[in-house]
Amino acid sequence: MIETIEPLNKKPSVPAPALPFPLQPLARLSWNYWWSWATDGESCFRDLDPVIWEECGHNPRFLLTRVSEYRLAEMATDPIYLARVAKLARDFDRYMTDAINWSNAEGATPITAESPVAYFCAEYGVHNSLPVYSGGLGVLAGDHLKSASDLRLPLVAVGLLYRKGYFRQRLSLEGWQEEVYVDTDPAELPLHLVQNEDGASLTVEVLIRNRPVRAQVWRADVGRVALYLLDTNIPENEETDRWVTGHLYGGDRETRIVQEMLLGIGGVRLLGKLGIKPHVFHLNEGHSAFLTIELARELIQSQGLTFAEAAKQVKQRAVFTTHTPVAAGNDEFDVDLLTRALGVSYEKELGLSHEEFLALGRIDAVNPREPFGLTPLAIRMCRSTNGVSRKHGEVSRALWQKLTGDSRVERVPITHVTNGVHAPTWVAPLIRSLYETHVGADWPDRLLRRNEWEQGIARISDEELWAAHSLLKARLVAFIRQRSFEARITRGDALDHTEAAKKIFEPGVLTIGFARRVAGYKRWNLLLKDAARLRQIINNEERPVQFVFAGKAHPQDGEAKLVLQQVAKWKYDLRVRDRAVFIEDYDHEIARQLVQSVDVWLNVPRRPLEASGTSGEKVAINGGLNLSILDGWWLEGYDGTNGFAVGDANDDATPQTITAAGNPESDAGDAESLYRLLEQDVAPLYYDRDVHGLPRRWIAMMKRSIATLGPEFNSDRMVEEYARRIYS
Ligand SMILES: *Cc1c(COP(=O)(O)O)cnc(C)c1O
């Protein structure tokens, strides 16, 4: 719907009608994002008024203010609907009153409600209606909170509330990306303004650019987990400072550093004010690394320690996850910029000279030309550093060997915890009900017990699985037609092209999804390397293929925008336009539509730059098959029977080819491998049908994929692993 571009703050002119009493549980439910992964949660809200549900961006708080009095009365007298609402409310109450009593295998745990994990991240992708994420990192953080909640691991999270969030994407007629920023109105969202005991709003203050900047704090409830979001948009602040939490990754370097100061320093001060004494601080990516020096500063000020003594204590309490496999991807700042933002009083309070302070953020402590990096700071100040897949752990050890000074790369103390996804969030309701029936109502628990999971999946019949998948594909085709039609008519495309949107795609055709950030290493153009051959694959008479694309380019990445424009123009080609489509404005919701419904998910990053990747994991849990380069999580997941591997696992890009524009040789080899797989393996397998029209061997592979990948690549396993190996 176009509505997604409209601001959400169109206040109704008349007060919202009161909720009839049998519907009142909906109000309570709307205040906790738990509904978004509960069975029947989303559908309970949607069915209240499906049209308004779409218009208000799937935001239940907003929905409840917009539904008409008559519609409310109608639903309040529908016994079947009321029973569903009552059940949802009961499930929620049971979920929330279960004690938080996480324990590890040994029984005892130092992580308690009084001393929880404090999780810090610059972005959170909890739900589409909370626009404080841009992509993979945020979605991973959102999934982490949900699993911590489900596992009853005591955890609080800290982030920023961006006034304008991340940009919304549109494509011009020529295929160029245009960015639109939309206001976020906290009043429309399930956000509680955190208050002091006296009822005034609680604020934290950080000296930024030598001015005190204050932030108020919002709390979003994600199941049992509290997510605190700092917000500088308050009248006490100078106009510029109100924009510290303006855009997510939209501003210049200076905006970035002041945001990171607020997150790290302000976040620690917030937890202090709330009386929370974390057992461990988890820095999810280096953006929050300033929290380590704030912890040191507190110790120095309160206990008179030296910096070295304080740093030692901080190190006992902080752990760091790195997400970037290239030096250039790490956050670094010019010394002048850092000094301007942080001022000089801060380093004095740490008892450090300017050079000593700068050395904390340098790989080579005494190189005055080196900028200040948050990854070096985090690695130095944390007791544990980990990458996000086995391969990425390896790459990170090589990348940071110079900093740790270990003579042998295997000795560099960087480990890995492979990323996973939150199954109840990503699995389609229709597939979920198969799991409930055949694995059990407690399927998310059984997902962690490989044998039970595999046995459950084996009980699903080919017919049921294929029927469910086919229905989801029909939904995808309808979704694609609707979104494309709306985008084309809004953009002013030629009428024949606009009308053609209603006929594009066919549910019976092999459907391949490719949706990810448009960044050089993701190699969006690999598929188009031989356009004629691709056309033949797409238009093969017996075995046609259709492609759905989505993804945003970073606003400042001109090269990526050019690549995007090429793809966008290519799909106007009359010879492919009914079987290739680009869906604008890739987000959490579009991701859900795609990963739940495609037959195949394509990923062709330049090895070894895909730190982990998670979207393919979302596809696997829904029965889709991965067709991917052996990198990141897929290098661990692929076993020869559960999907397709593109290219050769041994020709990694070297640091030289990583920084250069690319590696033409491996690109050519990987493109050839990809075309050949599509022609000789993927399409033939998909179209190999029995007398009932069922692709038995394909379905067998779907089941292999669900059975083997589910237990490993989910966020319950991931969070459990963090708790056991990293937090405790
Ligand atoms: C899962 C997800 C991602 C991450 O996908 P990758 O596989 O890492 O590219 C990015 N954006 C959205 C909206 C997602 O849901």
XYZ file of C-alpha atoms and ligand atoms in Angstrom:
743
model
C 0.000 0.000 0.000
C 1.097 3.555 -0.649
C 0.114 4.261 2.931
C 3.576 3.195 3.978
C 4.970 6.476 2.707
C 2.408 8.602 4.521
C 3.277 9.774 8.007
C 1.448 7.906 10.709
C 0.475 10.998 12.617
C -2.803 11.839 10.971
C -4.644 12.332 14.227
C -8.344 11.599 13.959
C -10.405 14.750 14.401
C -12.774 13.082 16.836
C -11.665 11.092 19.875
C -11.342 7.357 19.312
C -14.412 5.355 20.314
C -14.018 3.434 23.568
C -13.359 -0.275 23.237
C -16.376 -2.403 24.163
C -15.452 -4.407 27.252
C -14.994 -7.833 25.586
C -12.438 -6.250 23.265
C -10.495 -4.527 25.995
C -7.799 -7.216 26.168
C -6.735 -5.957 22.743
C -5.627 -2.683 24.290
C -3.388 -4.492 26.754
C -2.033 -6.753 24.038
C -1.257 -3.797 21.793
C 1.292 -2.523 24.332
C 3.613 -5.487 24.058
C 5.181 -6.694 20.818
C 4.600 -10.250 22.002
C 1.465 -10.279 19.834
C 3.673 -10.068 16.734
C 5.051 -13.586 17.196
C 2.159 -15.206 19.054
C -0.113 -17.717 17.340
C -3.146 -15.762 16.059
C -1.634 -12.473 17.345
C -1.335 -10.654 14.066
C -4.570 -12.101 12.694
C -6.571 -11.033 15.773
C -5.639 -7.418 15.136
C -5.932 -7.674 11.371
C -9.410 -9.168 11.496
C -10.649 -6.320 13.632
C -10.459 -4.213 10.462
C -8.258 -5.453 7.630
C -8.370 -2.240 5.598
C -7.350 0.003 8.474
C -4.788 -2.575 9.526
C -3.044 -2.045 6.180
C -3.465 1.712 6.323
C -1.861 2.024 9.708
C 1.204 -0.036 8.892
C 0.224 -3.040 11.038
C 0.452 -0.925 14.175
C -2.191 -2.089 16.674
C -1.980 1.016 18.864
C -2.894 3.118 15.889
C -5.486 0.624 14.682
C -7.421 0.818 17.935
C -7.810 4.578 17.583
C -9.056 4.327 14.021
C -11.625 1.523 13.903
C -15.175 2.802 13.666
C -17.618 2.524 16.519
C -19.852 0.310 14.436
C -17.087 -2.088 13.487
C -16.027 -2.376 17.137
C -19.583 -3.129 18.162
C -19.880 -5.687 15.395
C -16.737 -7.533 16.464
C -17.677 -7.279 20.142
C -20.765 -9.336 19.334
C -18.987 -12.003 17.293
C -18.526 -14.955 19.651
C -15.896 -16.660 17.529
C -13.784 -13.540 17.354
C -14.233 -12.934 21.088
C -13.062 -16.446 21.892
C -9.920 -15.822 19.864
C -9.229 -12.550 21.651
C -9.817 -14.174 25.032
C -7.443 -17.003 24.186
C -4.764 -14.641 22.988
C -5.059 -12.639 26.199
C -4.850 -15.806 28.304
C -1.749 -16.949 26.411
C -0.188 -13.555 26.953
C -0.916 -13.523 30.683
C 0.524 -16.986 31.056
C 3.598 -15.985 29.096
C 4.194 -12.876 31.171
C 3.617 -14.441 34.572
C 5.957 -17.379 34.014
C 8.876 -16.507 36.247
C 12.080 -15.347 34.650
C 14.292 -18.124 35.888
C 16.815 -18.846 33.248
C 19.417 -21.361 34.245
C 22.256 -22.956 32.370
C 22.967 -26.671 32.164
C 24.852 -26.576 35.458
C 21.843 -25.101 37.213
C 23.275 -21.982 38.783
C 23.587 -18.755 36.836
C 24.945 -15.347 37.665
C 22.455 -13.771 35.263
C 19.401 -12.758 37.284
C 16.626 -10.229 37.056
C 18.679 -7.961 39.336
C 21.832 -8.362 37.284
C 20.665 -9.031 33.737
C 22.429 -8.889 30.418
C 22.512 -5.304 29.107
C 22.285 -5.508 25.320
C 23.332 -2.437 23.321
C 22.678 -1.890 19.641
C 22.205 1.135 17.375
C 19.146 -0.405 15.731
C 16.367 -2.873 16.523
C 14.120 -4.599 14.017
C 11.379 -5.807 16.327
C 8.422 -5.135 14.065
C 7.742 -3.139 10.954
C 5.729 -0.587 12.893
C 8.706 0.397 15.063
C 10.973 2.072 12.512
C 14.268 2.009 14.383
C 16.132 -0.423 12.137
C 17.696 -0.409 8.715
C 18.501 -4.029 7.957
C 20.205 -7.205 9.026
C 21.925 -5.933 12.168
C 18.715 -4.497 13.570
C 16.600 -7.488 12.662
C 19.141 -9.739 14.327
C 18.966 -7.595 17.466
C 15.172 -7.769 17.441
C 15.291 -11.543 17.137
C 17.833 -11.680 19.971
C 15.429 -9.865 22.316
C 12.531 -12.128 21.390
C 14.533 -15.277 22.017
C 15.880 -13.923 25.307
C 12.260 -13.319 26.266
C 11.099 -16.781 25.174
C 14.021 -18.443 26.965
C 13.406 -16.284 30.045
C 16.922 -14.981 29.993
C 17.057 -11.776 32.041
C 18.009 -9.091 29.536
C 17.417 -5.367 29.051
C 18.169 -3.605 25.799
C 19.290 -0.072 25.012
C 19.019 1.786 21.720
C 17.926 5.078 20.167
C 14.528 6.333 19.065
C 15.067 7.971 15.691
C 12.723 10.808 14.896
C 12.876 9.992 11.190
C 14.075 6.411 11.256
C 15.676 4.953 8.152
C 14.684 6.192 4.720
C 11.770 4.825 2.724
C 12.646 3.894 -0.806
C 11.016 4.788 -4.082
C 12.321 4.320 -7.577
C 12.006 7.011 -10.215
C 10.840 6.248 -13.734
C 14.468 5.898 -14.722
C 15.096 3.456 -11.908
C 16.991 5.793 -9.604
C 16.477 5.385 -5.887
C 14.769 8.267 -4.124
C 14.775 8.573 -0.364
C 11.852 9.737 1.682
C 12.011 10.244 5.436
C 8.883 9.839 7.504
C 8.241 11.191 10.999
C 7.900 8.730 13.826
C 5.295 9.748 16.365
C 5.931 8.011 19.694
C 2.347 8.752 20.705
C 1.086 6.345 18.043
C 3.400 3.544 19.125
C 3.409 1.189 22.107
C 6.077 3.299 23.817
C 5.977 4.212 27.489
C 7.748 7.400 28.467
C 9.969 6.373 31.365
C 9.350 8.442 34.475
C 11.097 9.209 37.725
C 9.465 8.405 41.033
C 8.054 11.936 41.111
C 6.264 11.360 37.804
C 8.471 13.683 35.774
C 10.071 12.150 32.727
C 13.403 10.550 33.405
C 16.276 12.027 31.443
C 19.944 11.307 31.028
C 22.521 13.894 30.157
C 25.694 13.595 28.112
C 28.157 16.370 27.327
C 28.283 16.433 23.537
C 30.247 19.113 21.635
C 30.774 20.756 25.042
C 27.031 21.211 25.516
C 24.919 19.184 27.884
C 22.478 17.184 25.773
C 19.516 15.546 27.437
C 17.586 12.541 26.309
C 14.212 11.307 27.440
C 13.649 7.595 27.419
C 10.957 5.401 25.872
C 10.331 1.814 26.810
C 9.045 -0.745 24.343
C 8.046 -4.112 25.758
C 9.208 -7.083 23.715
C 7.668 -9.966 25.610
C 9.487 -9.989 28.942
C 12.325 -7.829 27.659
C 12.381 -4.062 28.131
C 13.859 -2.125 25.231
C 14.890 1.406 26.269
C 15.194 3.998 23.523
C 16.936 7.334 24.099
C 15.426 10.375 22.399
C 16.974 13.864 22.330
C 13.978 15.490 20.671
C 12.936 17.590 23.676
C 12.553 21.368 24.001
C 15.300 21.697 26.642
C 17.887 20.863 23.997
C 19.280 23.243 21.440
C 17.735 22.760 18.022
C 20.781 20.930 16.597
C 20.967 18.635 19.570
C 17.345 17.652 19.186
C 18.477 16.048 15.937
C 21.101 13.830 17.540
C 18.529 11.057 17.330
C 17.218 12.311 13.986
C 18.044 9.779 11.283
C 19.372 6.255 11.427
C 22.607 6.120 9.378
C 21.404 9.089 7.378
C 23.654 11.852 8.570
C 27.309 12.649 8.233
C 30.196 11.342 10.323
C 29.553 13.888 13.038
C 25.948 12.807 13.499
C 27.165 9.258 13.708
C 29.696 9.909 16.447
C 27.332 11.957 18.593
C 24.705 9.237 18.271
C 27.250 6.701 19.362
C 28.257 8.821 22.344
C 24.652 9.112 23.383
C 24.059 5.395 22.994
C 27.171 4.258 24.872
C 27.571 6.926 27.532
C 23.893 7.832 27.879
C 22.927 4.160 27.922
C 25.185 3.381 30.883
C 23.855 6.422 32.765
C 20.305 5.308 32.061
C 20.827 1.844 33.512
C 22.398 3.491 36.580
C 19.338 5.698 37.037
C 17.050 2.702 36.679
C 19.024 0.887 39.378
C 19.975 -1.915 36.986
C 23.388 -3.458 37.648
C 24.104 -5.606 34.618
C 26.005 -8.837 34.984
C 27.406 -8.247 31.530
C 27.218 -5.594 28.810
C 26.816 -6.958 25.294
C 28.018 -4.590 22.579
C 26.240 -5.761 19.440
C 28.572 -4.178 16.885
C 30.997 -1.397 17.799
C 28.477 1.488 17.720
C 28.039 1.319 21.483
C 31.757 0.968 22.319
C 31.856 4.259 24.225
C 29.965 2.472 26.979
C 33.218 0.827 28.015
C 34.972 4.116 28.690
C 31.931 5.409 30.542
C 32.044 2.360 32.821
C 35.746 3.055 33.384
C 35.069 6.711 34.110
C 32.471 5.793 36.739
C 34.927 3.467 38.475
C 37.679 6.076 38.401
C 35.387 8.774 39.766
C 33.773 6.664 42.474
C 36.668 4.502 43.601
C 39.720 6.513 42.702
C 41.140 3.817 40.451
C 43.696 4.412 37.737
C 42.529 3.921 34.166
C 44.412 0.627 33.908
C 42.745 -0.708 37.060
C 39.331 0.454 35.906
C 39.821 -0.996 32.418
C 40.594 -4.361 33.951
C 37.278 -4.348 35.798
C 35.336 -3.155 32.776
C 36.839 -5.963 30.786
C 35.324 -8.481 33.194
C 31.872 -7.146 32.401
C 31.776 -6.426 28.673
C 31.539 -8.651 25.613
C 31.618 -7.618 21.982
C 30.143 -9.000 18.771
C 31.720 -7.785 15.553
C 29.699 -7.954 12.332
C 32.029 -6.606 9.692
C 34.575 -8.720 7.841
C 36.455 -5.802 6.227
C 38.553 -3.129 7.846
C 36.772 -0.398 5.876
C 33.391 -1.450 7.216
C 34.331 -0.579 10.773
C 33.360 2.695 12.324
C 36.278 5.103 12.591
C 36.547 8.818 13.192
C 39.040 11.551 12.452
C 40.827 12.616 15.565
C 39.624 16.212 15.156
C 36.042 15.117 14.865
C 36.335 12.869 17.891
C 37.908 15.635 19.951
C 35.244 18.114 18.901
C 32.399 15.756 19.792
C 33.774 14.328 23.009
C 35.574 17.429 24.296
C 38.722 17.185 26.377
C 37.212 16.983 29.843
C 36.210 13.372 29.246
C 39.739 12.083 28.770
C 40.850 14.110 31.795
C 38.242 12.377 33.921
C 39.710 9.101 32.706
C 43.122 10.273 33.826
C 44.483 9.885 30.307
C 46.510 12.165 28.087
C 45.107 12.943 24.657
C 47.515 10.497 23.003
C 46.770 7.764 25.540
C 43.094 8.187 24.917
C 43.491 8.054 21.138
C 45.626 4.938 21.441
C 42.572 3.062 22.765
C 40.945 3.323 19.340
C 43.966 2.589 17.170
C 45.264 -0.692 15.874
C 48.767 0.669 16.070
C 48.631 2.614 19.314
C 51.461 4.986 18.405
C 50.521 5.793 14.811
C 49.368 9.428 14.946
C 47.845 9.204 11.467
C 45.462 6.442 12.389
C 41.850 7.443 12.994
C 39.972 6.425 16.135
C 38.118 3.153 15.590
C 35.314 1.823 17.704
C 36.157 -1.807 16.888
C 39.711 -1.549 18.296
C 38.251 0.196 21.345
C 35.696 -2.559 21.828
C 38.192 -5.391 21.339
C 40.570 -3.799 23.864
C 37.925 -3.136 26.490
C 35.911 -6.386 26.298
C 36.769 -9.763 27.736
C 35.380 -11.577 24.733
C 35.036 -10.786 21.041
C 33.093 -12.928 18.615
C 32.221 -13.016 14.943
C 28.833 -14.186 13.683
C 29.695 -17.410 11.820
C 32.584 -19.861 11.921
C 34.097 -18.387 8.787
C 33.632 -14.856 10.045
C 35.403 -15.788 13.272
C 38.353 -16.914 11.167
C 38.317 -13.766 9.039
C 38.086 -11.593 12.154
C 41.075 -13.274 13.748
C 43.161 -12.445 10.692
C 41.740 -8.939 10.498
C 42.572 -8.026 14.108
C 45.749 -10.036 14.635
C 47.803 -6.854 14.416
C 45.831 -5.341 17.264
C 46.013 -8.248 19.661
C 49.673 -8.824 18.834
C 49.367 -12.613 18.776
C 52.130 -14.213 16.779
C 49.870 -16.943 15.371
C 46.487 -16.194 13.911
C 44.850 -19.211 15.621
C 45.784 -17.666 18.948
C 43.898 -14.418 18.382
C 41.196 -14.516 21.069
C 38.191 -14.042 18.803
C 35.556 -16.768 18.671
C 32.206 -17.019 16.898
C 28.519 -17.517 17.592
C 26.623 -18.122 14.368
C 23.576 -15.921 13.870
C 20.091 -17.389 13.978
C 16.544 -16.152 13.376
C 13.482 -16.100 15.626
C 11.357 -18.883 14.191
C 7.943 -17.765 15.552
C 8.481 -14.323 13.981
C 9.500 -15.548 10.564
C 7.495 -18.709 10.000
C 4.272 -18.352 7.995
C 1.139 -19.146 10.060
C 0.247 -21.910 7.617
C 3.622 -23.629 8.031
C 3.515 -22.989 11.743
C 0.265 -24.873 12.001
C 1.944 -27.867 10.325
C 4.640 -27.689 13.001
C 2.017 -27.425 15.732
C 0.240 -30.489 14.379
C 3.189 -32.719 13.593
C 5.962 -31.569 15.907
C 3.783 -30.377 18.764
C 2.366 -27.223 20.302
C 5.788 -26.761 21.897
C 7.535 -26.882 18.497
C 9.841 -23.936 19.279
C 11.289 -25.977 22.161
C 11.602 -29.087 20.046
C 13.365 -27.069 17.394
C 16.334 -27.115 19.759
C 16.256 -30.892 20.087
C 17.394 -32.108 16.709
C 16.029 -35.675 16.924
C 12.562 -34.687 18.010
C 12.478 -31.963 15.405
C 13.564 -34.276 12.590
C 11.023 -36.909 13.592
C 8.261 -34.306 13.652
C 9.162 -32.970 10.215
C 9.207 -36.522 8.824
C 5.543 -36.838 9.863
C 4.456 -34.004 7.542
C 3.141 -35.511 4.326
C 4.365 -34.340 0.937
C 0.822 -33.358 0.025
C 0.311 -31.123 3.067
C 3.643 -29.407 2.764
C 3.195 -28.756 -0.939
C -0.364 -27.522 -0.494
C 0.733 -25.064 2.207
C 3.677 -23.856 0.158
C 1.536 -23.448 -2.964
C -1.003 -21.336 -1.093
C 1.787 -19.141 0.217
C 3.086 -18.726 -3.301
C -0.327 -17.681 -4.527
C -0.342 -15.073 -1.764
C 3.092 -13.883 -2.881
C 1.951 -13.484 -6.469
C -1.058 -11.447 -5.320
C 1.198 -9.351 -3.096
C 3.645 -8.708 -5.930
C 0.862 -7.719 -8.331
C -0.678 -5.348 -5.806
C 2.567 -3.690 -4.751
C 3.755 -3.374 -8.335
C 0.505 -1.876 -9.527
C 0.516 0.685 -6.735
C 4.163 1.577 -7.288
C 3.680 1.954 -11.037
C 0.560 4.060 -10.835
C 2.133 6.307 -8.184
C 5.282 6.696 -10.224
C 3.413 7.496 -13.406
C 4.630 4.566 -15.488
C 3.198 4.066 -18.971
C -0.363 2.824 -18.714
C 0.261 -0.498 -20.461
C 3.124 -1.215 -18.094
C 1.016 -0.229 -15.095
C -1.844 -2.462 -16.137
C 0.546 -5.289 -16.907
C 1.344 -5.353 -13.176
C -1.962 -7.136 -12.610
C -0.867 -10.045 -14.748
C 2.770 -10.502 -13.861
C 4.026 -13.678 -12.261
C 2.363 -17.072 -12.115
C 1.939 -19.187 -8.997
C 3.033 -22.335 -10.833
C 6.375 -20.961 -11.978
C 9.630 -21.588 -10.109
C 10.088 -18.415 -8.058
C 13.465 -17.138 -6.938
C 13.840 -14.355 -4.386
C 16.788 -12.031 -4.118
C 16.370 -9.361 -1.458
C 19.184 -7.723 0.404
C 21.037 -4.468 0.813
C 22.457 -3.200 -2.448
C 26.136 -3.226 -1.556
C 29.104 -4.057 -3.758
C 30.016 -7.346 -2.123
C 26.457 -8.682 -2.409
C 27.026 -8.722 -6.185
C 23.586 -7.735 -7.378
C 24.874 -7.699 -10.943
C 26.231 -11.249 -10.945
C 22.921 -12.655 -12.155
C 22.821 -10.141 -15.027
C 26.344 -10.891 -16.187
C 25.047 -12.764 -19.215
C 21.647 -11.199 -19.824
C 20.886 -13.374 -22.853
C 21.500 -16.590 -20.969
C 19.417 -15.336 -18.064
C 16.579 -14.549 -20.485
C 16.705 -18.100 -21.754
C 16.483 -19.421 -18.221
C 13.547 -17.159 -17.437
C 11.653 -17.910 -20.646
C 12.376 -21.615 -20.952
C 9.128 -23.082 -22.302
C 8.940 -26.164 -20.143
C 10.758 -24.820 -17.126
C 10.246 -21.062 -16.768
C 11.693 -19.118 -13.839
C 10.597 -15.815 -12.258
C 12.633 -13.460 -10.073
C 11.569 -11.089 -7.312
C 14.069 -8.472 -6.138
C 14.042 -5.998 -3.258
C 16.663 -3.972 -1.442
C 17.859 -0.501 -0.521
C 21.130 1.169 -1.406
C 22.778 3.331 1.235
C 21.826 6.967 0.452
C 25.495 7.910 0.099
C 26.541 4.886 -1.962
C 26.429 6.160 -5.551
C 27.855 2.972 -7.000
C 25.167 0.862 -5.367
C 22.480 3.176 -6.698
C 23.867 2.693 -10.179
C 23.686 -1.090 -9.826
C 20.142 -0.800 -8.555
C 19.234 1.411 -11.479
C 20.584 -1.176 -13.920
C 18.447 -3.908 -12.367
C 15.444 -1.593 -12.275
C 15.792 -0.780 -15.960
C 16.441 -4.353 -16.958
C 13.096 -5.440 -15.614
C 11.344 -3.091 -18.078
C 12.710 -5.336 -20.833
C 9.642 -6.677 -22.597
C 11.227 -10.084 -22.796
C 11.446 -10.479 -19.015
C 9.033 -7.987 -17.550
C 6.303 -10.477 -16.680
C 8.771 -12.635 -14.819
C 11.060 -10.168 -13.069
C 9.956 -7.611 -10.538
C 11.501 -5.200 -8.078
C 9.505 -4.494 -4.925
C 10.290 -1.042 -3.543
C 11.117 -0.228 0.051
C 12.439 -3.544 1.384
C 11.584 -3.827 5.054
C 10.641 -6.321 7.765
C 7.201 -6.880 6.280
C 8.357 -7.415 2.705
C 11.058 -9.716 4.028
C 8.367 -11.774 5.745
C 6.273 -11.979 2.597
C 9.230 -13.125 0.529
C 10.941 -15.571 2.865
C 7.659 -17.322 3.606
C 6.761 -17.943 0.003
C 9.609 -18.228 -2.480
C 10.792 -21.582 -3.809
C 14.418 -20.542 -3.848
C 16.430 -17.851 -2.094
C 19.447 -16.628 -3.968
C 22.550 -15.173 -2.332
C 25.818 -14.554 -4.152
C 28.114 -12.501 -1.918
C 31.788 -12.126 -2.636
C 33.421 -14.632 -0.321
C 34.262 -14.154 2.558
C 32.380 -10.888 3.036
C 28.986 -12.226 4.128
C 29.686 -12.219 7.850
C 26.691 -14.484 8.388
C 23.555 -13.477 6.497
C 20.239 -14.395 8.071
C 17.573 -14.046 5.400
C 18.348 -17.511 4.000
C 17.754 -18.927 7.487
C 14.283 -17.368 7.469
C 13.595 -19.045 4.137
C 14.761 -22.435 5.384
C 12.345 -22.480 8.318
C 9.511 -21.930 5.805
C 10.517 -24.734 3.457
C 12.249 -22.623 0.779
C 15.583 -23.793 -0.606
C 18.817 -21.837 -0.494
C 20.869 -21.312 -3.629
C 23.939 -19.612 -2.222
C 27.626 -19.023 -2.241
C 29.303 -21.079 0.476
C 29.925 -18.198 2.843
C 28.672 -17.064 6.250
C 26.004 -19.316 7.741
C 25.518 -21.334 4.526
C 29.053 -22.702 4.745
C 27.948 -24.331 8.019
C 24.434 -25.209 6.923
C 24.901 -26.756 3.480
C 25.353 -30.538 3.613
C 24.946 -31.520 -0.044
C 21.289 -32.573 0.334
C 19.499 -29.539 1.759
C 19.873 -26.869 -0.930
C 22.313 -25.697 -3.591
C 25.872 -24.354 -3.368
C 27.085 -21.818 -5.919
C 30.770 -21.747 -6.857
C 33.713 -23.144 -5.057
C 34.271 -22.769 -1.317
C 37.994 -22.331 -1.678
C 38.531 -19.223 -3.734
C 38.153 -16.545 -1.090
C 38.734 -12.979 -2.049
C 41.965 -11.710 -0.559
C 42.299 -8.381 1.224
C 43.517 -6.905 -2.094
C 40.531 -8.052 -4.124
C 38.188 -7.100 -1.314
C 39.192 -3.465 -1.427
C 39.433 -3.324 -5.212
C 36.298 -3.024 -7.317
C 35.959 -6.773 -7.403
C 37.544 -9.952 -8.584
C 36.584 -10.486 -12.234
C 37.818 -14.051 -12.284
C 35.839 -15.341 -9.346
C 32.836 -13.319 -10.544
C 32.928 -15.059 -13.919
C 33.335 -18.473 -12.319
C 30.529 -17.888 -9.845
C 28.193 -16.575 -12.554
C 28.865 -19.654 -14.674
C 28.226 -21.898 -11.694
C 24.987 -20.061 -10.948
C 23.633 -20.313 -14.515
C 24.578 -23.962 -14.752
C 22.885 -24.782 -11.441
C 19.717 -23.017 -12.535
C 19.675 -24.777 -15.902
C 20.749 -28.255 -14.889
C 19.762 -28.745 -11.252
C 17.291 -26.263 -9.809
C 14.750 -25.964 -12.631
C 14.808 -29.663 -13.625
C 14.309 -30.746 -10.020
C 11.457 -28.300 -9.492
C 9.604 -29.329 -12.649
C 10.075 -33.056 -12.171
C 6.477 -33.992 -11.262
C 4.731 -37.276 -10.500
C 1.278 -38.200 -11.791
C -0.346 -36.064 -9.117
C 1.699 -33.052 -10.134
C 3.894 -33.217 -7.065
C 7.643 -32.597 -7.296
C 8.529 -35.426 -4.900
C 12.293 -34.962 -4.964
C 11.961 -31.211 -4.500
C 9.642 -31.705 -1.526
C 12.135 -34.179 -0.065
C 14.772 -31.474 -0.288
C 12.431 -28.959 1.374
C 12.028 -31.369 4.266
C 15.774 -31.967 4.477
C 16.255 -28.225 4.585
C 13.699 -27.706 7.368
C 14.927 -30.701 9.354
C 18.655 -30.008 9.165
C 18.785 -26.206 9.192
C 15.966 -25.425 11.640
C 17.701 -26.674 14.792
C 20.948 -24.801 14.130
C 20.018 -21.490 12.588
C 17.426 -20.183 14.986
C 17.924 -17.428 17.548
C 16.964 -19.588 20.561
C 20.065 -21.680 19.839
C 22.041 -18.463 19.306
C 20.935 -16.747 22.527
C 21.353 -19.947 24.485
C 24.891 -20.177 23.148
C 25.625 -16.561 24.093
C 24.281 -17.201 27.588
C 26.315 -20.340 28.088
C 29.594 -19.465 26.385
C 29.805 -15.686 26.316
C 27.682 -14.114 29.071
C 28.300 -16.461 31.988
C 16.690 -10.623 7.626
C 16.731 -9.258 7.062
C 17.933 -8.722 6.594
C 19.232 -9.488 6.632
O 19.352 -10.322 5.541
P 20.757 -10.759 4.945
O 20.620 -12.185 4.661
O 21.788 -10.504 6.003
O 20.955 -9.913 3.747
C 17.918 -7.440 6.074
N 16.791 -6.720 6.006
C 15.618 -7.197 6.439
C 14.406 -6.345 6.358
C 15.548 -8.483 6.988
O 14.376 -8.938 7.441
